[in-house]
Amino acid sequence: MTPGQAAQRLISSFRLQGITVGFAPDPTVAGSKSYVGVPIWMWVENPTPLSFGPYVQTTTLGAVTITATAQVTSIVWNMGDGTTVACANAGTPFVVAYGAVDSPTCGHRYARTSATQPGGTFPISATSQWQVSWEGGGESGMIPLTTTATSAVRINEIQSVNVGDSR
């Protein structure tokens, strides 16, 4: 068995997972919604070695000992409105005290409501781009992998009416 074949076999045993979506507003809370033009924050909630890395395994197959390390290098968010957002890190968890400001690391603003979408929500997917580096038997290499997590968000519209002075 070549080192590359051993690496492939080891990496195929990995049980990498999609992230747990961190999203403000939180789409897992009943009735949670946001509004057109209001900042949305996205992040990796409770990252683990299997959902974000680093995940390291070593094994010996035949006469070859291989070590492989998997790490997420970016997350591509499909926002359901035709927009994708690529984030180079785990994002910043939202805290209410921040107020209605843009995320410093990974965010989006919807330009239209989700009212015409099936279920009245935009489907969201977060595709993690993994880079798996391996070495052993005097060789090394890199293998890209992806995992995906999904959610949905309801985006409403706020309308205001200005009433002039009736004097």
PDB file of N, CA, C and O in Angstrom, residues 1-4 6-7 59-61 63-67 134-141:
ATOM      1  N   MET A   1       0.858  -1.186   0.000  1.00  0.00           N
ATOM      2  CA  MET A   1       0.000   0.000   0.000  1.00  0.00           C
ATOM      3  C   MET A   1       0.897   1.241   0.000  1.00  0.00           C
ATOM      4  O   MET A   1       1.804   1.358   0.812  1.00  0.00           O
ATOM      5  N   THR A   2       0.613   2.187  -0.900  1.00  0.00           N
ATOM      6  CA  THR A   2       1.399   3.416  -0.964  1.00  0.00           C
ATOM      7  C   THR A   2       0.960   4.367   0.155  1.00  0.00           C
ATOM      8  O   THR A   2      -0.159   4.233   0.692  1.00  0.00           O
ATOM      9  N   PRO A   3       1.803   5.344   0.518  1.00  0.00           N
ATOM     10  CA  PRO A   3       1.373   6.323   1.520  1.00  0.00           C
ATOM     11  C   PRO A   3       0.091   7.064   1.106  1.00  0.00           C
ATOM     12  O   PRO A   3      -0.771   7.323   1.941  1.00  0.00           O
ATOM     13  N   GLY A   4      -0.043   7.386  -0.183  1.00  0.00           N
ATOM     14  CA  GLY A   4      -1.255   8.063  -0.651  1.00  0.00           C
ATOM     15  C   GLY A   4      -2.494   7.219  -0.468  1.00  0.00           C
ATOM     16  O   GLY A   4      -3.559   7.708  -0.079  1.00  0.00           O
ATOM     17  N   ALA A   6      -2.840   4.804   1.759  1.00  0.00           N
ATOM     18  CA  ALA A   6      -3.064   4.718   3.204  1.00  0.00           C
ATOM     19  C   ALA A   6      -3.751   5.987   3.703  1.00  0.00           C
ATOM     20  O   ALA A   6      -4.666   5.932   4.531  1.00  0.00           O
ATOM     21  N   ALA A   7      -3.309   7.143   3.193  1.00  0.00           N
ATOM     22  CA  ALA A   7      -3.925   8.419   3.596  1.00  0.00           C
ATOM     23  C   ALA A   7      -5.392   8.453   3.182  1.00  0.00           C
ATOM     24  O   ALA A   7      -6.256   8.855   3.970  1.00  0.00           O
ATOM     25  N   THR A  59      -2.737   6.421  12.030  1.00  0.00           N
ATOM     26  CA  THR A  59      -2.946   4.974  11.941  1.00  0.00           C
ATOM     27  C   THR A  59      -1.798   4.355  11.171  1.00  0.00           C
ATOM     28  O   THR A  59      -1.098   5.031  10.410  1.00  0.00           O
ATOM     29  N   THR A  60      -1.619   3.072  11.379  1.00  0.00           N
ATOM     30  CA  THR A  60      -0.641   2.305  10.609  1.00  0.00           C
ATOM     31  C   THR A  60      -1.403   1.313   9.751  1.00  0.00           C
ATOM     32  O   THR A  60      -2.198   0.522  10.255  1.00  0.00           O
ATOM     33  N   LEU A  61      -1.176   1.395   8.461  1.00  0.00           N
ATOM     34  CA  LEU A  61      -1.797   0.494   7.497  1.00  0.00           C
ATOM     35  C   LEU A  61      -0.671  -0.190   6.728  1.00  0.00           C
ATOM     36  O   LEU A  61       0.127   0.483   6.073  1.00  0.00           O
ATOM     37  N   ALA A  63       2.757  -1.311   6.253  1.00  0.00           N
ATOM     38  CA  ALA A  63       4.013  -0.844   6.858  1.00  0.00           C
ATOM     39  C   ALA A  63       4.088   0.679   6.912  1.00  0.00           C
ATOM     40  O   ALA A  63       5.140   1.235   7.193  1.00  0.00           O
ATOM     41  N   VAL A  64       2.966   1.365   6.648  1.00  0.00           N
ATOM     42  CA  VAL A  64       2.970   2.825   6.556  1.00  0.00           C
ATOM     43  C   VAL A  64       2.173   3.435   7.703  1.00  0.00           C
ATOM     44  O   VAL A  64       1.015   3.075   7.922  1.00  0.00           O
ATOM     45  N   THR A  65       2.813   4.349   8.431  1.00  0.00           N
ATOM     46  CA  THR A  65       2.108   5.109   9.467  1.00  0.00           C
ATOM     47  C   THR A  65       1.768   6.475   8.887  1.00  0.00           C
ATOM     48  O   THR A  65       2.652   7.188   8.395  1.00  0.00           O
ATOM     49  N   ILE A  66       0.488   6.825   8.943  1.00  0.00           N
ATOM     50  CA  ILE A  66      -0.026   8.070   8.360  1.00  0.00           C
ATOM     51  C   ILE A  66      -0.672   8.900   9.459  1.00  0.00           C
ATOM     52  O   ILE A  66      -1.425   8.387  10.288  1.00  0.00           O
ATOM     53  N   THR A  67      -0.395  10.202   9.449  1.00  0.00           N
ATOM     54  CA  THR A  67      -1.086  11.163  10.304  1.00  0.00           C
ATOM     55  C   THR A  67      -1.808  12.150   9.394  1.00  0.00           C
ATOM     56  O   THR A  67      -1.203  12.691   8.465  1.00  0.00           O
ATOM     57  N   TRP A 134      -1.913  15.417   5.134  1.00  0.00           N
ATOM     58  CA  TRP A 134      -1.451  14.125   5.632  1.00  0.00           C
ATOM     59  C   TRP A 134       0.041  13.973   5.363  1.00  0.00           C
ATOM     60  O   TRP A 134       0.593  14.612   4.470  1.00  0.00           O
ATOM     61  N   GLU A 135       0.654  13.134   6.189  1.00  0.00           N
ATOM     62  CA  GLU A 135       2.062  12.816   5.976  1.00  0.00           C
ATOM     63  C   GLU A 135       2.342  11.430   6.518  1.00  0.00           C
ATOM     64  O   GLU A 135       1.700  10.970   7.463  1.00  0.00           O
ATOM     65  N   GLY A 136       3.302  10.785   5.891  1.00  0.00           N
ATOM     66  CA  GLY A 136       3.712   9.449   6.324  1.00  0.00           C
ATOM     67  C   GLY A 136       4.410   8.717   5.205  1.00  0.00           C
ATOM     68  O   GLY A 136       4.226   9.040   4.023  1.00  0.00           O
ATOM     69  N   GLY A 137       5.253   7.775   5.562  1.00  0.00           N
ATOM     70  CA  GLY A 137       5.974   6.997   4.558  1.00  0.00           C
ATOM     71  C   GLY A 137       6.868   7.840   3.678  1.00  0.00           C
ATOM     72  O   GLY A 137       7.102   7.507   2.527  1.00  0.00           O
ATOM     73  N   GLY A 138       7.317   8.986   4.218  1.00  0.00           N
ATOM     74  CA  GLY A 138       8.187   9.865   3.445  1.00  0.00           C
ATOM     75  C   GLY A 138       7.461  10.735   2.438  1.00  0.00           C
ATOM     76  O   GLY A 138       8.093  11.414   1.633  1.00  0.00           O
ATOM     77  N   GLU A 139       6.138  10.742   2.475  1.00  0.00           N
ATOM     78  CA  GLU A 139       5.355  11.557   1.552  1.00  0.00           C
ATOM     79  C   GLU A 139       4.360  12.415   2.318  1.00  0.00           C
ATOM     80  O   GLU A 139       4.148  12.222   3.519  1.00  0.00           O
ATOM     81  N   SER A 140       3.741  13.367   1.614  1.00  0.00           N
ATOM     82  CA  SER A 140       2.702  14.212   2.219  1.00  0.00           C
ATOM     83  C   SER A 140       1.768  14.691   1.123  1.00  0.00           C
ATOM     84  O   SER A 140       2.076  14.589  -0.062  1.00  0.00           O
ATOM     85  N   GLY A 141       0.633  15.215   1.547  1.00  0.00           N
ATOM     86  CA  GLY A 141      -0.320  15.711   0.569  1.00  0.00           C
ATOM     87  C   GLY A 141      -1.467  16.463   1.229  1.00  0.00           C
ATOM     88  O   GLY A 141      -1.531  16.555   2.466  1.00  0.00           O
TER      89      GLY A 141
END
